[in-house]
Amino acid sequence: MIPSYFEFYNPVKIMAGKNALDNLPFELMQLQAKKPLVITDQGILKAGILKSVKKAFSETDITFSLFDRVPQDSSDKIVKELANIYRETKSDSLIALGGGSVIDTAKAVNILITHESDNLLDFVGSDIINLPLKPLIIIPTTSGTGSEATGVAVIKNSINNIKMGFSSQHIIPDVALLDPRMTLTLPPLLTAATGMDALTHAMESSYCSQRNPVTTAFAFSAIKMISEHLVQVIKQPKDSDARFALSTAAFLAGVRLSNSLAGMVHSLGHATGGVCGLPHGIAMNIFLPHGLKYNLAKAGDLIGELLLPLAGSEFFTQVPKVDRPVATIKYIESLRDNLYDLVNLPRSLKEANVPKSEFETIAQYAINDGSIAFNPEEVDYEDALHVLNEAYN
Amino acid sequence: MSVSTYQVISPGRKRGKRAIIKTALFILGRSMQSASRFDKKIQQELESWPENFTIVYKAFPKGPMMTLCKNNNKLKRCKPGEEDPDMIIYLKNLEYAFLLMTSRRSSVEAFLEHGAFLKGDLSIALSLIRILNRV
């Protein structure tokens, strides 16, 4: 089914595979940059991942500045501090080494430094940035957010703690370096949660209202790779081929997400994260089957088609077309059970210790989250509350 | 002296469509203003908006526009061209604004099809869409 109108844009150069990181100096040269500011967090530092980046710059004339204190929930305060560091050090480009928070922080810093501004609030909104930003290279260290491929950044407002959204084609990074070495040390629980995040990006935007044929091709590849490799990576964390497959899948899902936004699963996840601090990947794991069930009436056929990349052609052909939507949900539920047995990844709000007393606030936040507009079925406050109660047990 | 081989073409005008959009925006603004006085659901939506919040609804780049502000939990049409609004919703071009104002596209479809873009808080834009759906 082709929509009457759609757009697709993804200019990210992907450097993916073994030793991809070693191309970093060359890519900087291509972008006419030689004084990058590297942005990362303490977790990356402790995991020793920075060493590989330092090695990549050996035997070059590139010196870089380093900021390694991006918190898990980055704010406009950090962004402003980093913009000042960028100016002080006379840097000419940005490298983000980390997960979603680090990447989004680097994107927001890029907005400020390009516009020579100190006020991030001036740029909140969609498509209001209308000039090319400074060179930005992303080295993801998780396989989930796909932020290395998206034109979206989310940053907390340090005054009212509300998450601010920035969306523009100019925010999309120039280069994404997907090197399996970067995710080898990711702990199993985090691997499972970020993997389910990527799977949700791919699945949800495949049946939500902004889907289009180009992004569906990306999504099917992503779903297939995650389905084939997620459990394998958790059982064998040092399997670099499987890790690489997950990183690639997360990137593909990110491209997909950037061009056809997700729906209520993301809205509920963002809201539960904002109110109770529930990590995004865990929230996706909890809400995904509930989002699928809620949309069965309007998007059942599309949900049924996802069984093919999820379960493979042999299984798919054995299930009658009419039963495929429900079979897709059952497949996801069994994957969640498997991950729970392996790493205790919570499957319900109860298992994740989200109190019922917060449901009303979460429902209110969820219906004001941007993704809700792209859900096939309309979701009002009562509907959101109902789904939260369903997801509790 | 060389003979000129090119022409300079100035942009044309779409006066008819412009007039229709302007009229539709006027009617929409008045309807929203009236509905916000009586409709409980709209008033519930407005409770979460900051007082004196100002929204400009405009066809990009120089099309007709409408300005609304929140006063005492009601919507009020303000003078067009309000300085420094809290939110601007741009309809990407006059043709898209025409489709929207003649009900051939919904507000949600405008975002789905990238027909609108936004400067400001997305959560209030979603609240505005819910209000528009009731009017």
Coordinates of C-alpha atoms in Angstrom, one line a residue:
Chain A
M1 CA 0.0 0.0 0.0
I2 CA 1.6 3.2 -1.2
P3 CA 0.7 6.5 0.6
S4 CA -0.5 9.4 -1.5
Y5 CA 2.6 11.3 -0.5
F6 CA 5.8 10.5 1.3
E7 CA 9.4 11.8 1.9
F8 CA 12.6 10.0 2.5
Y9 CA 16.0 11.5 3.3
N10 CA 19.2 9.9 4.6
P11 CA 22.6 11.4 3.7
V12 CA 24.6 9.5 6.4
K13 CA 27.7 7.9 5.1
I14 CA 28.0 4.5 6.8
M15 CA 31.4 3.0 7.5
A16 CA 30.6 -0.4 8.9
G17 CA 32.5 -3.5 9.8
K18 CA 35.8 -4.8 11.3
N19 CA 38.2 -1.9 12.0
A20 CA 35.8 0.7 10.6
L21 CA 37.1 3.1 13.3
D22 CA 40.5 3.3 11.6
N23 CA 38.9 5.3 8.8
L24 CA 38.1 8.1 11.3
P25 CA 41.0 10.5 10.3
F26 CA 40.3 10.0 6.6
E27 CA 36.6 10.8 7.1
L28 CA 37.5 14.0 9.0
M29 CA 39.7 15.0 6.2
Q30 CA 36.8 14.5 3.7
L31 CA 34.8 16.8 5.9
Q32 CA 37.7 19.3 5.9
A33 CA 38.1 19.0 9.7
K34 CA 41.2 18.4 11.8
K35 CA 40.3 19.5 15.3
P36 CA 37.4 17.5 16.6
L37 CA 35.7 17.7 20.0
V38 CA 35.1 14.2 21.1
I39 CA 31.9 13.8 23.3
T40 CA 31.4 10.8 25.5
D41 CA 30.5 9.5 29.0
Q42 CA 32.1 7.9 32.0
G43 CA 30.7 4.5 31.1
I44 CA 32.6 4.5 27.8
L45 CA 35.7 5.7 29.6
K46 CA 35.5 2.9 32.1
A47 CA 34.9 0.3 29.4
G48 CA 38.2 1.3 27.8
I49 CA 36.5 2.0 24.5
L50 CA 38.2 5.4 24.1
K51 CA 41.5 3.6 23.6
S52 CA 40.5 2.4 20.2
V53 CA 39.6 6.0 19.2
K54 CA 43.0 7.3 20.4
K55 CA 44.7 4.6 18.4
A56 CA 42.8 5.5 15.3
F57 CA 44.4 9.0 15.5
S58 CA 48.0 7.6 15.9
E59 CA 50.4 8.7 13.2
T60 CA 48.2 11.6 12.1
D61 CA 48.4 15.4 12.8
I62 CA 44.9 15.4 14.4
T63 CA 44.6 16.6 18.0
F64 CA 41.3 16.3 19.7
S65 CA 39.6 17.7 22.7
L66 CA 37.6 15.4 25.0
F67 CA 34.5 15.9 27.1
D68 CA 33.6 12.7 29.0
R69 CA 30.9 13.7 31.4
V70 CA 27.6 13.5 29.5
P71 CA 25.0 12.2 31.9
Q72 CA 22.4 9.5 31.1
D73 CA 19.7 12.2 30.8
S74 CA 21.5 15.1 29.1
S75 CA 20.2 18.6 29.5
D76 CA 20.5 22.0 27.8
K77 CA 23.0 23.0 30.6
I78 CA 25.5 20.3 29.4
V79 CA 24.8 21.3 25.8
K80 CA 25.6 25.0 26.6
E81 CA 28.8 24.0 28.5
L82 CA 29.9 21.9 25.5
A83 CA 29.2 24.7 23.1
N84 CA 31.5 26.9 25.2
I85 CA 34.2 24.2 25.2
Y86 CA 33.9 23.9 21.4
R87 CA 34.5 27.6 21.0
E88 CA 37.3 27.8 23.6
T89 CA 39.2 24.9 22.1
K90 CA 38.6 26.3 18.6
S91 CA 37.3 22.9 17.4
D92 CA 36.0 22.5 13.9
S93 CA 33.9 19.3 14.2
L94 CA 32.2 16.9 16.6
I95 CA 32.6 13.2 17.3
A96 CA 30.0 11.5 19.5
L97 CA 31.2 8.3 21.1
G98 CA 28.4 6.6 23.0
G99 CA 24.7 5.8 23.1
G100 CA 21.5 7.8 22.6
S101 CA 22.2 10.5 25.3
V102 CA 25.7 11.3 24.0
I103 CA 24.6 11.3 20.4
D104 CA 21.6 13.6 21.0
T105 CA 23.9 15.9 23.1
A106 CA 26.3 16.2 20.2
K107 CA 23.5 17.0 17.8
A108 CA 22.2 19.7 20.1
V109 CA 25.7 21.2 20.5
N110 CA 26.0 21.3 16.8
I111 CA 22.8 23.4 16.6
L112 CA 24.2 25.9 19.1
I113 CA 27.7 26.3 17.6
T114 CA 26.5 26.6 14.0
H115 CA 24.0 29.3 15.0
E116 CA 26.5 30.9 17.3
S117 CA 23.8 30.9 20.0
D118 CA 23.6 30.1 23.7
N119 CA 19.9 29.4 23.8
L120 CA 18.8 25.9 22.7
L121 CA 15.1 26.8 23.4
D122 CA 15.1 28.9 20.2
F123 CA 15.4 25.8 18.1
V124 CA 12.7 23.6 19.7
G125 CA 10.4 22.3 17.0
S126 CA 10.4 20.6 13.7
D127 CA 12.1 21.7 10.4
I128 CA 12.9 25.2 11.7
I129 CA 16.7 24.8 11.3
N130 CA 17.5 25.8 7.8
L131 CA 21.3 25.8 7.4
P132 CA 23.9 23.1 7.2
L133 CA 25.5 22.3 10.6
K134 CA 29.2 21.6 11.4
P135 CA 30.7 18.1 10.6
L136 CA 29.4 15.5 13.0
I137 CA 30.6 11.9 13.1
I138 CA 28.9 9.3 15.3
I139 CA 30.4 6.2 16.8
P140 CA 27.6 4.3 18.5
T141 CA 28.4 2.0 21.4
T142 CA 25.0 0.5 21.8
S143 CA 22.8 -1.2 19.2
G144 CA 19.5 0.3 19.9
T145 CA 18.7 4.0 19.5
G146 CA 19.6 4.3 15.9
S147 CA 20.2 8.0 16.7
E148 CA 23.3 7.9 14.4
A149 CA 20.8 7.8 11.5
T150 CA 18.1 10.2 12.6
G151 CA 17.4 13.9 12.3
V152 CA 16.0 14.0 15.8
A153 CA 17.5 15.0 19.1
V154 CA 15.8 14.9 22.6
I155 CA 17.3 17.0 25.4
K156 CA 15.9 17.7 28.9
N157 CA 15.0 21.3 29.8
S158 CA 17.0 21.8 33.0
I159 CA 14.5 24.3 34.4
N160 CA 11.2 22.3 34.1
N161 CA 12.7 18.8 33.4
I162 CA 10.5 18.5 30.3
K163 CA 12.1 16.8 27.3
M164 CA 12.5 19.1 24.3
G165 CA 12.4 17.7 20.8
F166 CA 14.5 19.0 17.9
S167 CA 13.8 17.7 14.4
S168 CA 15.4 18.7 11.2
Q169 CA 17.2 17.1 8.2
H170 CA 20.2 19.3 9.0
I171 CA 20.7 17.5 12.4
I172 CA 21.3 14.2 10.6
P173 CA 25.0 13.2 11.2
D174 CA 27.5 13.1 8.3
V175 CA 29.1 9.8 9.1
A176 CA 28.2 6.8 11.2
L177 CA 31.1 4.4 12.1
L178 CA 29.7 1.0 13.0
D179 CA 32.6 -1.0 14.4
P180 CA 31.9 -4.3 16.2
R181 CA 34.6 -3.5 18.8
M182 CA 32.5 -0.7 20.1
T183 CA 29.6 -2.9 21.4
L184 CA 31.6 -6.0 22.5
T185 CA 31.6 -4.9 26.1
L186 CA 27.9 -3.9 26.3
P187 CA 26.4 -5.9 29.2
P188 CA 23.8 -8.6 28.4
L189 CA 20.8 -6.8 30.0
L190 CA 21.6 -3.5 28.1
T191 CA 22.1 -5.5 24.9
A192 CA 18.7 -7.1 25.3
A193 CA 17.0 -3.7 26.1
T194 CA 18.7 -1.8 23.3
G195 CA 18.0 -4.7 20.9
M196 CA 14.3 -4.6 21.8
D197 CA 14.4 -0.8 21.3
A198 CA 15.7 -1.2 17.7
L199 CA 13.2 -4.0 17.0
T200 CA 10.4 -1.7 18.2
H201 CA 11.6 1.2 16.0
A202 CA 11.5 -1.2 13.0
M203 CA 8.2 -2.9 13.8
E204 CA 6.2 0.1 15.0
S205 CA 7.0 2.4 12.2
S206 CA 6.1 -0.4 9.8
Y207 CA 2.5 -0.3 10.7
C208 CA 2.1 3.3 11.8
S209 CA 0.6 6.1 9.6
Q210 CA 3.8 7.5 8.2
R211 CA 5.2 4.3 6.7
N212 CA 6.3 4.2 3.1
P213 CA 7.7 1.6 0.7
V214 CA 11.3 2.8 1.1
T215 CA 11.4 2.7 4.9
T216 CA 9.5 -0.6 4.9
A217 CA 12.5 -2.2 3.0
F218 CA 14.8 -0.9 5.7
A219 CA 12.6 -2.2 8.5
F220 CA 12.3 -5.7 7.2
S221 CA 16.1 -6.1 7.0
A222 CA 16.4 -4.7 10.5
I223 CA 13.7 -7.0 12.0
K224 CA 15.3 -10.1 10.3
M225 CA 18.8 -9.3 11.7
I226 CA 17.6 -8.6 15.2
S227 CA 15.4 -11.7 15.3
E228 CA 18.3 -13.8 14.1
H229 CA 21.0 -12.4 16.3
L230 CA 19.7 -10.8 19.5
V231 CA 19.4 -14.0 21.6
Q232 CA 22.6 -15.3 20.1
V233 CA 24.6 -12.2 21.2
I234 CA 23.2 -12.5 24.7
K235 CA 24.3 -16.1 24.9
Q236 CA 27.7 -15.3 23.3
P237 CA 28.5 -11.6 24.0
K238 CA 31.9 -11.8 22.3
D239 CA 30.5 -12.9 19.0
S240 CA 31.6 -9.9 16.9
D241 CA 29.8 -11.0 13.8
A242 CA 26.5 -11.1 15.6
R243 CA 27.3 -7.8 17.4
F244 CA 27.9 -6.3 14.0
A245 CA 24.6 -7.5 12.7
L246 CA 22.8 -5.9 15.6
S247 CA 24.6 -2.6 15.1
T248 CA 23.7 -2.6 11.4
A249 CA 20.1 -3.5 12.3
A250 CA 19.9 -0.6 14.8
F251 CA 21.2 1.8 12.1
L252 CA 18.6 0.5 9.6
A253 CA 15.9 0.9 12.2
G254 CA 17.1 4.4 12.9
V255 CA 16.9 5.3 9.2
R256 CA 13.4 3.9 9.2
L257 CA 12.4 5.8 12.3
S258 CA 13.8 9.1 11.0
N259 CA 11.6 8.9 7.9
S260 CA 8.4 7.3 9.3
L261 CA 7.9 8.0 12.9
A262 CA 6.7 5.5 15.5
G263 CA 3.4 5.4 17.4
M264 CA 1.9 4.7 20.8
V265 CA 4.5 2.3 22.0
H266 CA 7.0 5.1 21.8
S267 CA 4.6 7.6 23.4
L268 CA 4.0 5.4 26.4
G269 CA 7.7 4.6 26.6
H270 CA 8.7 8.3 26.5
A271 CA 6.1 9.1 29.1
T272 CA 7.0 6.3 31.5
G273 CA 10.6 7.2 31.1
G274 CA 9.9 10.9 31.9
V275 CA 7.7 10.2 34.9
C276 CA 9.4 7.1 36.5
G277 CA 12.8 7.0 34.8
L278 CA 12.1 3.7 33.2
P279 CA 14.9 3.0 30.7
H280 CA 13.7 3.4 27.1
G281 CA 14.6 -0.1 25.9
I282 CA 12.9 -1.8 28.8
A283 CA 9.8 0.4 28.2
M284 CA 9.8 -0.7 24.5
N285 CA 10.0 -4.4 25.5
I286 CA 7.0 -3.9 27.9
F287 CA 4.7 -1.9 25.6
L288 CA 5.5 -3.5 22.2
P289 CA 2.9 -6.4 22.3
H290 CA 0.3 -4.1 23.8
G291 CA 0.8 -1.5 21.0
L292 CA 0.4 -4.3 18.4
K293 CA -2.8 -5.6 20.1
Y294 CA -4.3 -2.1 20.3
N295 CA -3.7 -1.5 16.6
L296 CA -4.9 -5.0 15.3
A297 CA -8.2 -3.7 14.0
K298 CA -6.7 -0.9 11.8
A299 CA -3.3 -2.3 11.0
G300 CA -3.7 -6.1 11.4
D301 CA -2.6 -7.0 7.8
L302 CA 0.6 -4.9 8.2
I303 CA 1.3 -6.5 11.6
G304 CA 0.8 -9.9 10.0
E305 CA 3.4 -9.2 7.3
L306 CA 6.0 -8.6 10.0
L307 CA 5.9 -12.3 10.8
L308 CA 8.0 -13.0 7.7
P309 CA 11.2 -11.2 8.8
L310 CA 10.6 -12.1 12.4
A311 CA 10.1 -15.8 12.1
G312 CA 11.5 -16.7 8.7
S313 CA 9.8 -17.9 5.5
E314 CA 9.2 -21.5 6.6
F315 CA 7.2 -20.6 9.7
F316 CA 5.5 -17.7 7.8
T317 CA 4.1 -19.9 5.0
Q318 CA 2.7 -22.4 7.6
V319 CA 0.5 -19.8 9.2
P320 CA -2.7 -18.9 7.4
K321 CA -2.9 -15.2 6.5
V322 CA -5.8 -14.5 8.8
D323 CA -3.8 -15.8 11.8
R324 CA -0.5 -13.9 11.1
P325 CA -1.3 -10.7 13.1
V326 CA -1.9 -12.7 16.3
A327 CA 1.1 -15.0 15.5
T328 CA 3.3 -11.9 15.2
I329 CA 2.3 -10.9 18.7
K330 CA 2.8 -14.4 20.1
Y331 CA 6.2 -14.5 18.5
I332 CA 7.2 -11.2 20.2
E333 CA 5.8 -12.5 23.6
S334 CA 7.8 -15.6 23.3
L335 CA 11.0 -13.6 22.5
R336 CA 10.3 -11.5 25.6
D337 CA 9.9 -14.6 27.7
N338 CA 13.2 -15.9 26.3
L339 CA 15.0 -12.6 27.2
Y340 CA 13.4 -12.7 30.7
D341 CA 14.8 -16.2 31.3
L342 CA 18.3 -15.1 30.0
V343 CA 18.8 -11.7 31.5
N344 CA 15.6 -10.8 33.5
L345 CA 14.5 -8.1 31.1
P346 CA 11.2 -6.9 32.6
R347 CA 8.0 -7.8 30.6
S348 CA 5.5 -5.9 32.6
L349 CA 5.3 -2.6 34.5
K350 CA 5.0 -4.6 37.7
E351 CA 8.3 -6.4 37.0
A352 CA 9.9 -3.0 36.2
N353 CA 8.5 -1.6 39.5
V354 CA 6.5 1.2 37.9
P355 CA 3.8 2.1 40.5
K356 CA 0.1 2.2 39.5
S357 CA -0.2 5.5 41.3
E358 CA 1.7 7.2 38.4
F359 CA -0.5 5.9 35.6
E360 CA -2.7 9.0 35.3
T361 CA 0.4 11.2 34.9
I362 CA 2.0 8.8 32.4
A363 CA -1.2 8.7 30.4
Q364 CA -1.4 12.5 30.3
Y365 CA 2.2 12.8 29.1
A366 CA 1.7 10.0 26.6
I367 CA -1.1 11.7 24.7
N368 CA 1.0 14.8 24.4
D369 CA 4.0 13.0 23.0
G370 CA 4.8 13.6 19.3
S371 CA 4.6 9.9 18.3
I372 CA 1.0 9.5 19.3
A373 CA -0.1 11.4 16.2
F374 CA 1.3 8.6 14.0
N375 CA -0.5 5.7 15.7
P376 CA -3.1 4.1 13.3
E377 CA -5.8 4.0 16.0
E378 CA -6.6 7.2 17.8
V379 CA -5.4 7.2 21.5
D380 CA -7.0 9.4 24.1
Y381 CA -6.4 9.7 27.8
E382 CA -8.7 6.8 28.8
D383 CA -7.2 4.5 26.1
A384 CA -3.7 5.2 27.3
L385 CA -4.7 4.5 30.9
H386 CA -6.3 1.2 29.7
V387 CA -3.1 0.1 27.9
L388 CA -1.0 1.0 31.0
N389 CA -3.3 -1.2 33.2
E390 CA -3.0 -4.0 30.6
A391 CA 0.8 -3.7 30.7
Y392 CA 1.0 -3.8 34.5
N393 CA 0.7 -7.7 34.8
Chain B
M1 CA 26.1 44.7 -27.9
S2 CA 25.0 41.2 -27.0
V3 CA 21.4 40.1 -27.5
S4 CA 19.8 39.0 -24.3
T5 CA 19.2 35.2 -24.2
Y6 CA 17.4 34.9 -20.9
Q7 CA 14.3 36.4 -19.1
V8 CA 13.8 37.3 -15.5
I9 CA 10.6 35.8 -14.3
S10 CA 8.9 37.2 -11.2
P11 CA 6.7 35.1 -9.0
G12 CA 3.1 35.1 -9.8
R13 CA 0.1 35.5 -7.5
K14 CA -2.6 33.1 -6.4
R15 CA -5.1 35.7 -5.3
G16 CA -8.2 33.5 -5.4
K17 CA -6.7 30.7 -3.2
R18 CA -5.1 33.3 -0.9
A19 CA -8.5 34.9 -0.4
I20 CA -10.2 31.6 0.3
I21 CA -7.5 30.6 2.9
K22 CA -7.7 34.0 4.5
T23 CA -11.5 33.6 4.9
A24 CA -11.2 30.1 6.1
L25 CA -8.6 31.1 8.7
F26 CA -11.0 33.9 9.9
I27 CA -13.9 31.5 10.2
L28 CA -11.7 28.9 11.9
G29 CA -10.3 31.4 14.4
R30 CA -13.8 32.6 15.3
S31 CA -15.1 29.0 15.6
M32 CA -12.2 28.1 17.9
Q33 CA -12.8 31.3 20.0
S34 CA -16.5 30.4 20.4
A35 CA -15.9 26.7 21.0
S36 CA -13.4 27.4 23.7
R37 CA -16.1 29.2 25.7
F38 CA -18.5 26.3 25.8
D39 CA -16.7 23.0 25.1
K40 CA -15.5 21.3 28.3
K41 CA -13.0 19.1 26.5
I42 CA -11.4 22.2 24.9
Q43 CA -11.2 23.9 28.2
Q44 CA -9.5 20.8 29.7
E45 CA -6.9 20.9 26.9
L46 CA -6.3 24.6 27.5
E47 CA -5.7 24.1 31.2
S48 CA -2.2 22.7 30.4
W49 CA -1.2 25.7 28.3
P50 CA 0.6 28.6 29.9
E51 CA -1.5 31.8 30.3
N52 CA -1.1 34.3 27.4
F53 CA 0.3 31.5 25.2
T54 CA 0.3 32.8 21.6
I55 CA 0.1 30.7 18.5
V56 CA 0.6 31.8 14.9
Y57 CA -0.8 29.6 12.2
K58 CA 0.6 30.6 8.9
A59 CA 1.0 29.5 5.2
F60 CA 4.8 29.6 4.4
P61 CA 6.4 31.9 3.4
K62 CA 4.2 34.9 3.1
G63 CA 0.7 33.5 3.0
P64 CA -2.3 34.4 5.2
M65 CA -2.0 33.9 8.9
M66 CA -4.1 33.7 12.1
T67 CA -2.9 34.5 15.6
L68 CA -4.6 32.9 18.7
C69 CA -3.8 33.5 22.4
K70 CA -5.0 31.9 25.5
N71 CA -6.7 34.2 28.0
N72 CA -8.6 33.0 31.1
N73 CA -8.6 29.5 29.8
K74 CA -10.2 30.5 26.6
L75 CA -8.9 31.1 23.1
K76 CA -9.0 34.6 21.6
R77 CA -8.1 35.8 18.2
C78 CA -5.3 38.4 18.4
K79 CA -4.0 40.9 16.0
P80 CA -2.2 39.3 13.1
G81 CA 1.6 39.6 13.2
E82 CA 1.9 39.2 16.9
E83 CA 5.5 39.8 17.8
D84 CA 7.6 36.8 19.1
P85 CA 4.8 34.2 19.4
D86 CA 5.3 31.1 21.7
M87 CA 4.5 28.8 18.8
I88 CA 4.4 29.1 15.0
I89 CA 2.8 26.4 12.9
Y90 CA 3.8 26.9 9.2
L91 CA 1.9 25.2 6.4
K92 CA 4.6 24.4 3.9
N93 CA 3.1 26.1 0.9
L94 CA -0.1 27.9 -0.2
E95 CA -1.4 24.8 -2.0
Y96 CA -1.1 22.7 1.1
A97 CA -2.8 25.4 3.2
F98 CA -5.6 25.4 0.6
L99 CA -6.1 21.6 0.9
L100 CA -6.2 21.9 4.7
M101 CA -8.5 24.9 4.8
T102 CA -10.9 23.2 2.4
S103 CA -11.0 20.1 4.6
R104 CA -9.3 17.9 2.0
R105 CA -6.5 17.3 4.5
S106 CA -6.7 16.9 8.3
S107 CA -4.2 18.5 10.7
V108 CA -2.8 15.1 11.5
E109 CA -2.3 14.4 7.8
A110 CA -0.5 17.7 7.5
F111 CA 2.2 16.4 9.9
L112 CA 2.2 12.9 8.4
E113 CA 2.9 14.3 4.9
H114 CA 5.4 16.9 6.1
G115 CA 2.9 19.5 5.0
A116 CA 3.4 21.5 8.2
F117 CA 6.4 22.4 10.3
L118 CA 6.6 23.8 13.8
K119 CA 8.5 26.2 15.9
G120 CA 7.7 25.5 19.6
D121 CA 6.6 22.8 22.1
L122 CA 5.2 19.8 20.3
S123 CA 3.0 18.7 23.2
I124 CA 1.0 21.9 22.9
A125 CA 0.8 21.4 19.1
L126 CA -0.8 18.0 19.7
S127 CA -3.2 19.6 22.2
L128 CA -4.1 22.2 19.5
I129 CA -4.7 19.3 17.0
R130 CA -7.2 17.7 19.4
I131 CA -8.9 21.1 19.7
L132 CA -9.0 21.6 15.9
N133 CA -10.5 18.1 15.6
R134 CA -13.4 19.1 17.9
V135 CA -14.1 22.4 16.1

